[in-house]
PDB file of C-alpha atoms in Angstrom:
ATOM      1  CA  UNK A   1     -11.921  24.914   0.821  1.00 32.00           C
ATOM      2  CA  UNK A   2     -10.032  22.210  -1.012  1.00 33.00           C
ATOM      3  CA  UNK A   3     -11.435  21.539  -4.455  1.00 34.00           C
ATOM      4  CA  UNK A   4     -11.179  17.769  -4.299  1.00 34.00           C
ATOM      5  CA  UNK A   5     -12.426  15.878  -7.352  1.00 32.00           C
ATOM      6  CA  UNK A   6     -14.133  12.519  -6.963  1.00 35.00           C
ATOM      7  CA  UNK A   7     -12.480   9.326  -8.082  1.00 35.00           C
ATOM      8  CA  UNK A   8     -14.366   7.807 -11.020  1.00 32.00           C
ATOM      9  CA  UNK A   9     -14.117   4.254 -12.320  1.00 32.00           C
ATOM     10  CA  UNK A  10     -15.045   2.265 -15.391  1.00 30.00           C
ATOM     11  CA  UNK A  11     -17.814  -0.309 -15.329  1.00 29.00           C
ATOM     12  CA  UNK A  12     -17.695  -4.121 -15.499  1.00 33.00           C
ATOM     13  CA  UNK A  13     -16.546  -6.397 -16.946  1.00 35.00           C
ATOM     14  CA  UNK A  14     -13.171  -4.640 -16.970  1.00 43.00           C
ATOM     15  CA  UNK A  15     -12.441  -3.818 -13.336  1.00 50.00           C
ATOM     16  CA  UNK A  16     -10.120  -0.833 -13.469  1.00 50.00           C
ATOM     17  CA  UNK A  17      -9.610   2.099 -11.156  1.00 53.00           C
ATOM     18  CA  UNK A  18      -8.779   5.462 -12.657  1.00 40.00           C
ATOM     19  CA  UNK A  19      -6.911   8.410 -11.209  1.00 42.00           C
ATOM     20  CA  UNK A  20      -8.624  11.501  -9.817  1.00 42.00           C
ATOM     21  CA  UNK A  21      -9.726  13.937 -12.469  1.00 33.00           C
ATOM     22  CA  UNK A  22      -7.246  16.725 -12.783  1.00 32.00           C
ATOM     23  CA  UNK A  23      -4.466  14.873 -10.969  1.00 33.00           C
ATOM     24  CA  UNK A  24      -0.979  15.431 -12.255  1.00 30.00           C
ATOM     25  CA  UNK A  25       0.785  12.694 -14.164  1.00 26.00           C
ATOM     26  CA  UNK A  26       4.123  14.530 -14.147  1.00 25.00           C
ATOM     27  CA  UNK A  27       5.455  12.584 -11.181  1.00 28.00           C
ATOM     28  CA  UNK A  28       8.085  10.350 -12.764  1.00 24.00           C
ATOM     29  CA  UNK A  29      10.629  11.573 -10.215  1.00 24.00           C
ATOM     30  CA  UNK A  30       8.507   9.933  -7.528  1.00 32.00           C
ATOM     31  CA  UNK A  31       9.493   6.432  -8.583  1.00 29.00           C
ATOM     32  CA  UNK A  32      12.182   5.232  -6.186  1.00 32.00           C
ATOM     33  CA  UNK A  33      13.165   1.545  -6.183  1.00 32.00           C
ATOM     34  CA  UNK A  34      10.024  -0.460  -5.277  1.00 34.00           C
ATOM     35  CA  UNK A  35       8.028   2.523  -4.009  1.00 41.00           C
ATOM     36  CA  UNK A  36       7.076   6.049  -4.993  1.00 44.00           C
ATOM     37  CA  UNK A  37       8.066   8.534  -2.322  1.00 44.00           C
ATOM     38  CA  UNK A  38       7.493  12.227  -1.768  1.00 43.00           C
ATOM     39  CA  UNK A  39       8.222  13.986   1.505  1.00 39.00           C
ATOM     40  CA  UNK A  40       8.316  17.379   3.116  1.00 39.00           C
ATOM     41  CA  UNK A  41      11.606  18.625   4.570  1.00 35.00           C
ATOM     42  CA  UNK A  42      12.160  16.433   7.643  1.00 37.00           C
ATOM     43  CA  UNK A  43      13.797  17.198  10.943  1.00 36.00           C
ATOM     44  CA  UNK A  44      16.057  14.777  12.787  1.00 41.00           C
ATOM     45  CA  UNK A  45      13.168  13.414  14.842  1.00 53.00           C
ATOM     46  CA  UNK A  46       9.400  13.317  14.857  1.00 84.00           C
ATOM     47  CA  UNK A  47       9.200  11.839  11.379  1.00 94.00           C
ATOM     48  CA  UNK A  48       6.195   9.809  10.288  1.00 97.00           C
ATOM     49  CA  UNK A  49       4.915   8.180   7.111  1.00 98.00           C
ATOM     50  CA  UNK A  50       1.736   7.457   5.188  1.00 98.00           C
ATOM     51  CA  UNK A  51       1.976   4.405   2.927  1.00 98.00           C
ATOM     52  CA  UNK A  52      -0.963   4.311   0.518  1.00 98.00           C
ATOM     53  CA  UNK A  53      -1.667   1.546  -2.006  1.00 98.00           C
ATOM     54  CA  UNK A  54      -3.528   2.173  -5.258  1.00 98.00           C
ATOM     55  CA  UNK A  55      -6.231  -0.025  -6.734  1.00 98.00           C
ATOM     56  CA  UNK A  56      -6.364  -2.431  -9.668  1.00 97.00           C
ATOM     57  CA  UNK A  57      -5.214  -1.042 -13.007  1.00 96.00           C
ATOM     58  CA  UNK A  58      -3.918   2.171 -11.439  1.00 97.00           C
ATOM     59  CA  UNK A  59      -0.406   3.442 -10.708  1.00 96.00           C
ATOM     60  CA  UNK A  60       1.221   5.315  -7.800  1.00 96.00           C
ATOM     61  CA  UNK A  61       0.480   8.559  -9.643  1.00 95.00           C
ATOM     62  CA  UNK A  62      -3.234   7.901  -9.282  1.00 94.00           C
ATOM     63  CA  UNK A  63      -3.263   8.692  -5.571  1.00 96.00           C
ATOM     64  CA  UNK A  64      -0.190  10.933  -5.355  1.00 96.00           C
ATOM     65  CA  UNK A  65      -2.458  13.960  -4.880  1.00 96.00           C
ATOM     66  CA  UNK A  66      -2.873  12.830  -1.259  1.00 97.00           C
ATOM     67  CA  UNK A  67       0.485  14.431  -0.500  1.00 97.00           C
ATOM     68  CA  UNK A  68      -1.138  17.793  -1.328  1.00 96.00           C
ATOM     69  CA  UNK A  69      -4.751  17.164  -0.355  1.00 96.00           C
ATOM     70  CA  UNK A  70      -4.214  15.816   3.156  1.00 98.00           C
ATOM     71  CA  UNK A  71      -2.057  18.778   4.310  1.00 97.00           C
ATOM     72  CA  UNK A  72      -4.608  21.122   2.698  1.00 97.00           C
ATOM     73  CA  UNK A  73      -7.230  19.707   5.069  1.00 97.00           C
ATOM     74  CA  UNK A  74      -4.986  19.093   8.081  1.00 97.00           C
ATOM     75  CA  UNK A  75      -1.795  21.227   7.875  1.00 96.00           C
ATOM     76  CA  UNK A  76       0.083  19.054  10.377  1.00 95.00           C
ATOM     77  CA  UNK A  77       0.109  16.299   7.755  1.00 97.00           C
ATOM     78  CA  UNK A  78       2.578  18.345   5.727  1.00 94.00           C
ATOM     79  CA  UNK A  79       5.076  18.466   8.600  1.00 81.00           C
ATOM     80  CA  UNK A  80       7.735  15.764   8.737  1.00 91.00           C
ATOM     81  CA  UNK A  81       5.409  13.327   6.979  1.00 96.00           C
ATOM     82  CA  UNK A  82       6.698  11.054   4.218  1.00 97.00           C
ATOM     83  CA  UNK A  83       4.127   9.957   1.613  1.00 98.00           C
ATOM     84  CA  UNK A  84       4.890   6.618  -0.020  1.00 98.00           C
ATOM     85  CA  UNK A  85       2.903   5.185  -2.952  1.00 98.00           C
ATOM     86  CA  UNK A  86       4.181   1.675  -3.769  1.00 98.00           C
ATOM     87  CA  UNK A  87       3.546   0.336  -7.282  1.00 98.00           C
ATOM     88  CA  UNK A  88       1.674  -2.931  -7.727  1.00 98.00           C
ATOM     89  CA  UNK A  89       3.254  -5.580  -9.981  1.00 97.00           C
ATOM     90  CA  UNK A  90       1.729  -6.488 -13.326  1.00 98.00           C
ATOM     91  CA  UNK A  91      -0.408  -9.603 -12.881  1.00 97.00           C
ATOM     92  CA  UNK A  92      -2.977 -11.650 -14.780  1.00 97.00           C
ATOM     93  CA  UNK A  93      -6.560 -10.885 -13.691  1.00 98.00           C
ATOM     94  CA  UNK A  94      -8.973 -13.791 -14.109  1.00 97.00           C
ATOM     95  CA  UNK A  95     -12.184 -11.719 -14.065  1.00 96.00           C
ATOM     96  CA  UNK A  96     -10.762  -9.738 -16.984  1.00 95.00           C
ATOM     97  CA  UNK A  97     -10.055 -12.832 -19.088  1.00 96.00           C
ATOM     98  CA  UNK A  98      -6.443 -13.090 -17.941  1.00 97.00           C
ATOM     99  CA  UNK A  99      -5.584  -9.535 -18.973  1.00 97.00           C
ATOM    100  CA  UNK A 100      -2.247  -8.329 -17.631  1.00 97.00           C
ATOM    101  CA  UNK A 101      -2.452  -5.119 -15.602  1.00 97.00           C
ATOM    102  CA  UNK A 102      -1.135  -3.510 -12.409  1.00 98.00           C
ATOM    103  CA  UNK A 103      -2.693  -5.405  -9.529  1.00 98.00           C
ATOM    104  CA  UNK A 104      -1.793  -6.587  -6.057  1.00 98.00           C
ATOM    105  CA  UNK A 105      -3.352 -10.038  -6.583  1.00 98.00           C
ATOM    106  CA  UNK A 106      -5.689 -12.001  -8.870  1.00 98.00           C
ATOM    107  CA  UNK A 107      -9.484 -11.751  -8.702  1.00 98.00           C
ATOM    108  CA  UNK A 108     -11.759 -14.729  -9.319  1.00 98.00           C
ATOM    109  CA  UNK A 109     -15.257 -13.393  -8.554  1.00 97.00           C
ATOM    110  CA  UNK A 110     -17.357 -10.463  -9.715  1.00 96.00           C
ATOM    111  CA  UNK A 111     -18.648  -8.411  -8.018  1.00 97.00           C
ATOM    112  CA  UNK A 112     -16.562  -8.837  -4.893  1.00 98.00           C
ATOM    113  CA  UNK A 113     -18.853  -9.942  -2.065  1.00 98.00           C
ATOM    114  CA  UNK A 114     -18.076 -11.534   1.269  1.00 97.00           C
ATOM    115  CA  UNK A 115     -17.820 -14.987  -0.326  1.00 96.00           C
ATOM    116  CA  UNK A 116     -15.236 -13.966  -2.928  1.00 97.00           C
ATOM    117  CA  UNK A 117     -12.370 -16.432  -3.292  1.00 97.00           C
ATOM    118  CA  UNK A 118      -8.833 -15.474  -2.313  1.00 97.00           C
ATOM    119  CA  UNK A 119      -5.614 -15.504  -4.292  1.00 97.00           C
ATOM    120  CA  UNK A 120      -3.655 -16.323  -1.168  1.00 97.00           C
ATOM    121  CA  UNK A 121      -0.222 -16.481  -2.789  1.00 97.00           C
ATOM    122  CA  UNK A 122      -0.737 -13.126  -4.501  1.00 97.00           C
ATOM    123  CA  UNK A 123      -1.902 -11.463  -1.312  1.00 97.00           C
ATOM    124  CA  UNK A 124       1.019 -12.755   0.746  1.00 96.00           C
ATOM    125  CA  UNK A 125       3.450 -11.584  -1.939  1.00 97.00           C
ATOM    126  CA  UNK A 126       1.828  -8.138  -1.852  1.00 97.00           C
ATOM    127  CA  UNK A 127       2.203  -7.940   1.931  1.00 97.00           C
ATOM    128  CA  UNK A 128       5.861  -8.932   1.653  1.00 96.00           C
ATOM    129  CA  UNK A 129       6.423  -6.070  -0.804  1.00 97.00           C
ATOM    130  CA  UNK A 130       4.882  -3.565   1.612  1.00 97.00           C
ATOM    131  CA  UNK A 131       6.896  -4.984   4.512  1.00 96.00           C
ATOM    132  CA  UNK A 132      10.057  -4.367   2.472  1.00 97.00           C
ATOM    133  CA  UNK A 133       8.976  -0.744   2.088  1.00 97.00           C
ATOM    134  CA  UNK A 134       8.414  -0.520   5.842  1.00 97.00           C
ATOM    135  CA  UNK A 135      11.851  -1.970   6.559  1.00 96.00           C
ATOM    136  CA  UNK A 136      13.443   0.496   4.143  1.00 96.00           C
ATOM    137  CA  UNK A 137      11.749   3.419   5.907  1.00 96.00           C
ATOM    138  CA  UNK A 138      13.012   2.163   9.251  1.00 95.00           C
ATOM    139  CA  UNK A 139      16.575   1.746   8.004  1.00 95.00           C
ATOM    140  CA  UNK A 140      16.938   4.774   5.748  1.00 94.00           C
ATOM    141  CA  UNK A 141      14.675   7.341   7.438  1.00 94.00           C
ATOM    142  CA  UNK A 142      14.624   6.125  11.031  1.00 95.00           C
ATOM    143  CA  UNK A 143      10.825   5.931  11.080  1.00 96.00           C
ATOM    144  CA  UNK A 144       9.324   3.280  13.332  1.00 96.00           C
ATOM    145  CA  UNK A 145       6.166   1.440  12.201  1.00 97.00           C
ATOM    146  CA  UNK A 146       4.543   2.998  15.285  1.00 96.00           C
ATOM    147  CA  UNK A 147       4.795   6.273  13.335  1.00 97.00           C
ATOM    148  CA  UNK A 148       3.414   4.848  10.076  1.00 98.00           C
ATOM    149  CA  UNK A 149      -0.097   4.705   8.655  1.00 98.00           C
ATOM    150  CA  UNK A 150      -0.701   1.972   6.104  1.00 98.00           C
ATOM    151  CA  UNK A 151      -3.730   2.332   3.853  1.00 98.00           C
ATOM    152  CA  UNK A 152      -5.156   1.834   0.424  1.00 98.00           C
ATOM    153  CA  UNK A 153      -8.076   1.931  -1.956  1.00 98.00           C
ATOM    154  CA  UNK A 154      -9.962  -1.175  -3.189  1.00 98.00           C
ATOM    155  CA  UNK A 155      -7.318  -3.903  -3.745  1.00 98.00           C
ATOM    156  CA  UNK A 156      -4.874  -1.612  -1.979  1.00 98.00           C
ATOM    157  CA  UNK A 157      -7.191  -1.406   1.009  1.00 98.00           C
ATOM    158  CA  UNK A 158      -7.396  -5.196   1.143  1.00 98.00           C
ATOM    159  CA  UNK A 159      -3.592  -5.465   1.217  1.00 98.00           C
ATOM    160  CA  UNK A 160      -3.360  -2.722   3.849  1.00 98.00           C
ATOM    161  CA  UNK A 161      -5.661  -4.707   6.151  1.00 98.00           C
ATOM    162  CA  UNK A 162      -3.583  -7.839   5.664  1.00 97.00           C
ATOM    163  CA  UNK A 163      -0.378  -5.934   6.364  1.00 97.00           C
ATOM    164  CA  UNK A 164      -1.673  -4.199   9.477  1.00 97.00           C
ATOM    165  CA  UNK A 165      -3.506  -7.107  11.129  1.00 97.00           C
ATOM    166  CA  UNK A 166      -3.161 -10.665   9.758  1.00 91.00           C
ATOM    167  CA  UNK A 167       0.558 -10.449   9.063  1.00 83.00           C
ATOM    168  CA  UNK A 168       1.687  -8.242  11.960  1.00 88.00           C
ATOM    169  CA  UNK A 169       3.052 -11.186  13.891  1.00 86.00           C
ATOM    170  CA  UNK A 170       4.965 -11.500  17.168  1.00 82.00           C
ATOM    171  CA  UNK A 171       8.090  -9.356  17.220  1.00 87.00           C
ATOM    172  CA  UNK A 172       6.873  -6.807  14.667  1.00 93.00           C
ATOM    173  CA  UNK A 173       6.109  -3.290  15.855  1.00 96.00           C
ATOM    174  CA  UNK A 174       2.416  -2.426  15.286  1.00 97.00           C
ATOM    175  CA  UNK A 175       1.487   0.418  12.937  1.00 97.00           C
ATOM    176  CA  UNK A 176       0.061   3.731  14.164  1.00 98.00           C
ATOM    177  CA  UNK A 177      -3.113   3.096  12.195  1.00 98.00           C
ATOM    178  CA  UNK A 178      -4.703   1.616   9.084  1.00 98.00           C
ATOM    179  CA  UNK A 179      -6.974   3.113   6.420  1.00 98.00           C
ATOM    180  CA  UNK A 180      -9.232   1.055   4.166  1.00 98.00           C
ATOM    181  CA  UNK A 181     -11.191   2.858   1.439  1.00 98.00           C
ATOM    182  CA  UNK A 182     -13.659   0.673  -0.496  1.00 98.00           C
ATOM    183  CA  UNK A 183     -11.602  -2.407   0.336  1.00 98.00           C
ATOM    184  CA  UNK A 184     -12.376  -5.753   1.897  1.00 98.00           C
ATOM    185  CA  UNK A 185     -11.126  -8.198   4.505  1.00 98.00           C
ATOM    186  CA  UNK A 186      -9.360 -11.094   2.808  1.00 97.00           C
ATOM    187  CA  UNK A 187      -8.081 -14.427   4.147  1.00 96.00           C
ATOM    188  CA  UNK A 188     -10.774 -13.940   6.765  1.00 94.00           C
ATOM    189  CA  UNK A 189     -10.679 -17.541   7.973  1.00 93.00           C
ATOM    190  CA  UNK A 190      -6.997 -17.070   8.850  1.00 93.00           C
ATOM    191  CA  UNK A 191      -7.491 -13.849  10.796  1.00 95.00           C
ATOM    192  CA  UNK A 192      -5.512 -13.699  14.020  1.00 94.00           C
ATOM    193  CA  UNK A 193      -4.825 -10.285  15.549  1.00 96.00           C
ATOM    194  CA  UNK A 194      -2.315 -10.027  18.362  1.00 96.00           C
ATOM    195  CA  UNK A 195      -3.565  -8.135  21.405  1.00 96.00           C
ATOM    196  CA  UNK A 196      -0.715  -5.632  21.079  1.00 96.00           C
ATOM    197  CA  UNK A 197      -1.696  -4.966  17.460  1.00 97.00           C
ATOM    198  CA  UNK A 198      -5.402  -4.643  18.261  1.00 97.00           C
ATOM    199  CA  UNK A 199      -4.609  -2.123  21.007  1.00 96.00           C
ATOM    200  CA  UNK A 200      -2.114  -0.109  18.959  1.00 97.00           C
ATOM    201  CA  UNK A 201      -3.483  -0.043  15.397  1.00 98.00           C
ATOM    202  CA  UNK A 202      -6.977   1.436  15.015  1.00 98.00           C
ATOM    203  CA  UNK A 203      -8.703   1.426  11.632  1.00 98.00           C
ATOM    204  CA  UNK A 204     -10.621   3.951   9.549  1.00 98.00           C
ATOM    205  CA  UNK A 205     -12.861   2.254   6.952  1.00 98.00           C
ATOM    206  CA  UNK A 206     -14.766   4.333   4.407  1.00 98.00           C
ATOM    207  CA  UNK A 207     -17.072   2.759   1.801  1.00 98.00           C
ATOM    208  CA  UNK A 208     -19.690   3.781  -0.743  1.00 98.00           C
ATOM    209  CA  UNK A 209     -23.236   2.590  -0.033  1.00 98.00           C
ATOM    210  CA  UNK A 210     -23.804   2.005  -3.758  1.00 98.00           C
ATOM    211  CA  UNK A 211     -20.524   0.262  -4.482  1.00 98.00           C
ATOM    212  CA  UNK A 212     -21.267  -2.379  -7.141  1.00 97.00           C
ATOM    213  CA  UNK A 213     -17.675  -3.603  -7.436  1.00 97.00           C
ATOM    214  CA  UNK A 214     -16.531  -4.177  -3.861  1.00 98.00           C
ATOM    215  CA  UNK A 215     -19.993  -4.604  -2.386  1.00 98.00           C
ATOM    216  CA  UNK A 216     -21.078  -2.497   0.570  1.00 98.00           C
ATOM    217  CA  UNK A 217     -21.681  -5.685   2.573  1.00 98.00           C
ATOM    218  CA  UNK A 218     -17.917  -6.028   2.773  1.00 98.00           C
ATOM    219  CA  UNK A 219     -17.647  -3.071   5.129  1.00 98.00           C
ATOM    220  CA  UNK A 220     -20.144  -4.382   7.670  1.00 98.00           C
ATOM    221  CA  UNK A 221     -18.637  -7.860   7.551  1.00 98.00           C
ATOM    222  CA  UNK A 222     -15.043  -6.670   7.847  1.00 98.00           C
ATOM    223  CA  UNK A 223     -15.741  -4.138  10.591  1.00 98.00           C
ATOM    224  CA  UNK A 224     -17.557  -6.690  12.760  1.00 98.00           C
ATOM    225  CA  UNK A 225     -14.885  -9.318  12.191  1.00 98.00           C
ATOM    226  CA  UNK A 226     -12.044  -6.980  13.164  1.00 98.00           C
ATOM    227  CA  UNK A 227     -13.955  -5.601  16.143  1.00 98.00           C
ATOM    228  CA  UNK A 228     -14.483  -9.156  17.364  1.00 97.00           C
ATOM    229  CA  UNK A 229     -10.687  -9.431  17.482  1.00 97.00           C
ATOM    230  CA  UNK A 230     -10.375  -6.272  19.576  1.00 97.00           C
ATOM    231  CA  UNK A 231      -9.536  -3.750  16.837  1.00 98.00           C
ATOM    232  CA  UNK A 232     -10.938  -0.244  17.341  1.00 98.00           C
ATOM    233  CA  UNK A 233     -12.683   0.678  14.079  1.00 98.00           C
ATOM    234  CA  UNK A 234     -14.042   4.036  12.926  1.00 98.00           C
ATOM    235  CA  UNK A 235     -16.250   3.455   9.897  1.00 98.00           C
ATOM    236  CA  UNK A 236     -18.359   5.642   7.651  1.00 98.00           C
ATOM    237  CA  UNK A 237     -20.615   5.095   4.639  1.00 98.00           C
ATOM    238  CA  UNK A 238     -20.996   7.633   1.843  1.00 98.00           C
ATOM    239  CA  UNK A 239     -23.657   8.130  -0.864  1.00 98.00           C
ATOM    240  CA  UNK A 240     -21.420   7.014  -3.732  1.00 98.00           C
ATOM    241  CA  UNK A 241     -20.256   3.975  -5.655  1.00 98.00           C
ATOM    242  CA  UNK A 242     -16.731   2.565  -5.993  1.00 97.00           C
ATOM    243  CA  UNK A 243     -14.991   5.899  -5.616  1.00 96.00           C
ATOM    244  CA  UNK A 244     -13.920   8.490  -3.073  1.00 96.00           C
ATOM    245  CA  UNK A 245     -15.060  12.014  -2.323  1.00 95.00           C
ATOM    246  CA  UNK A 246     -14.104  15.022  -0.234  1.00 96.00           C
ATOM    247  CA  UNK A 247     -16.087  14.010   2.842  1.00 97.00           C
ATOM    248  CA  UNK A 248     -14.300  10.656   2.980  1.00 98.00           C
ATOM    249  CA  UNK A 249     -10.922  12.294   2.453  1.00 98.00           C
ATOM    250  CA  UNK A 250     -11.667  14.782   5.229  1.00 98.00           C
ATOM    251  CA  UNK A 251     -12.511  11.957   7.652  1.00 98.00           C
ATOM    252  CA  UNK A 252      -9.382  10.097   6.607  1.00 98.00           C
ATOM    253  CA  UNK A 253      -7.226  13.189   7.205  1.00 98.00           C
ATOM    254  CA  UNK A 254      -8.716  13.700  10.665  1.00 98.00           C
ATOM    255  CA  UNK A 255      -8.042  10.066  11.572  1.00 98.00           C
ATOM    256  CA  UNK A 256      -4.427  10.197  10.367  1.00 98.00           C
ATOM    257  CA  UNK A 257      -3.732  13.460  12.174  1.00 97.00           C
ATOM    258  CA  UNK A 258      -5.036  12.047  15.467  1.00 97.00           C
ATOM    259  CA  UNK A 259      -2.844   8.978  15.102  1.00 97.00           C
ATOM    260  CA  UNK A 260       0.370  10.746  14.091  1.00 97.00           C
ATOM    261  CA  UNK A 261      -0.039  13.829  16.299  1.00 94.00           C
ATOM    262  CA  UNK A 262      -2.069  12.604  19.289  1.00 89.00           C
ATOM    263  CA  UNK A 263      -0.772  15.081  21.861  1.00 77.00           C
ATOM    264  CA  UNK A 264      -0.701  18.278  19.833  1.00 61.00           C
TER     265      UNK A 264
END
């Protein structure tokens, strides 16, 4: 059985996410242009990709262990699957007194409940960065978005939801699926999900029942909101705080395998 270590985080008022205990930091070769990429040997066809966004204060290295852990649980996820870990820009975080740190957007409220205010400009800029990564994968690797999973943890999960649903407008190919771990639905009053996207891009949402940073109420609210727009959502709650554990990772791996290898 995979010896997966939980993700542990510091407490308020500094809202930072740390890397998994025991994860390797010797991954400098992963940094490629605007994203961090690691892949298995790929054939000429059948390629797919998992794009996973880290949380506030973290780096791509923090979640790079997914490229080993997911195939350890579901071996098919090591076959022709590219793992991409984009780096967030350095931004000023209001809840941390304006401290500069890696983050996808600014935060104005603490803890983050369903009434938290949005940094709209920051979120749209984050989505545009991920869309550039998607376009690069299409052009350089020949991978269609229909063979991509976009996901993330905390802030990264929030951006993944925006990328997969709000901003997947007419003319853009829907993603194979979306993963949100301890994240939240942002720009909720602007939510419009195209029928094609709702039918093509299911969601897995995992959240800790005792999350005191991104409150557990965010999962129920976000799931119901997306379901009301026709999105198929698989959701699970775990006895933990703002972190991840093996059970959540196992469910995530099962979801991704079903989306990328549905007929095998």
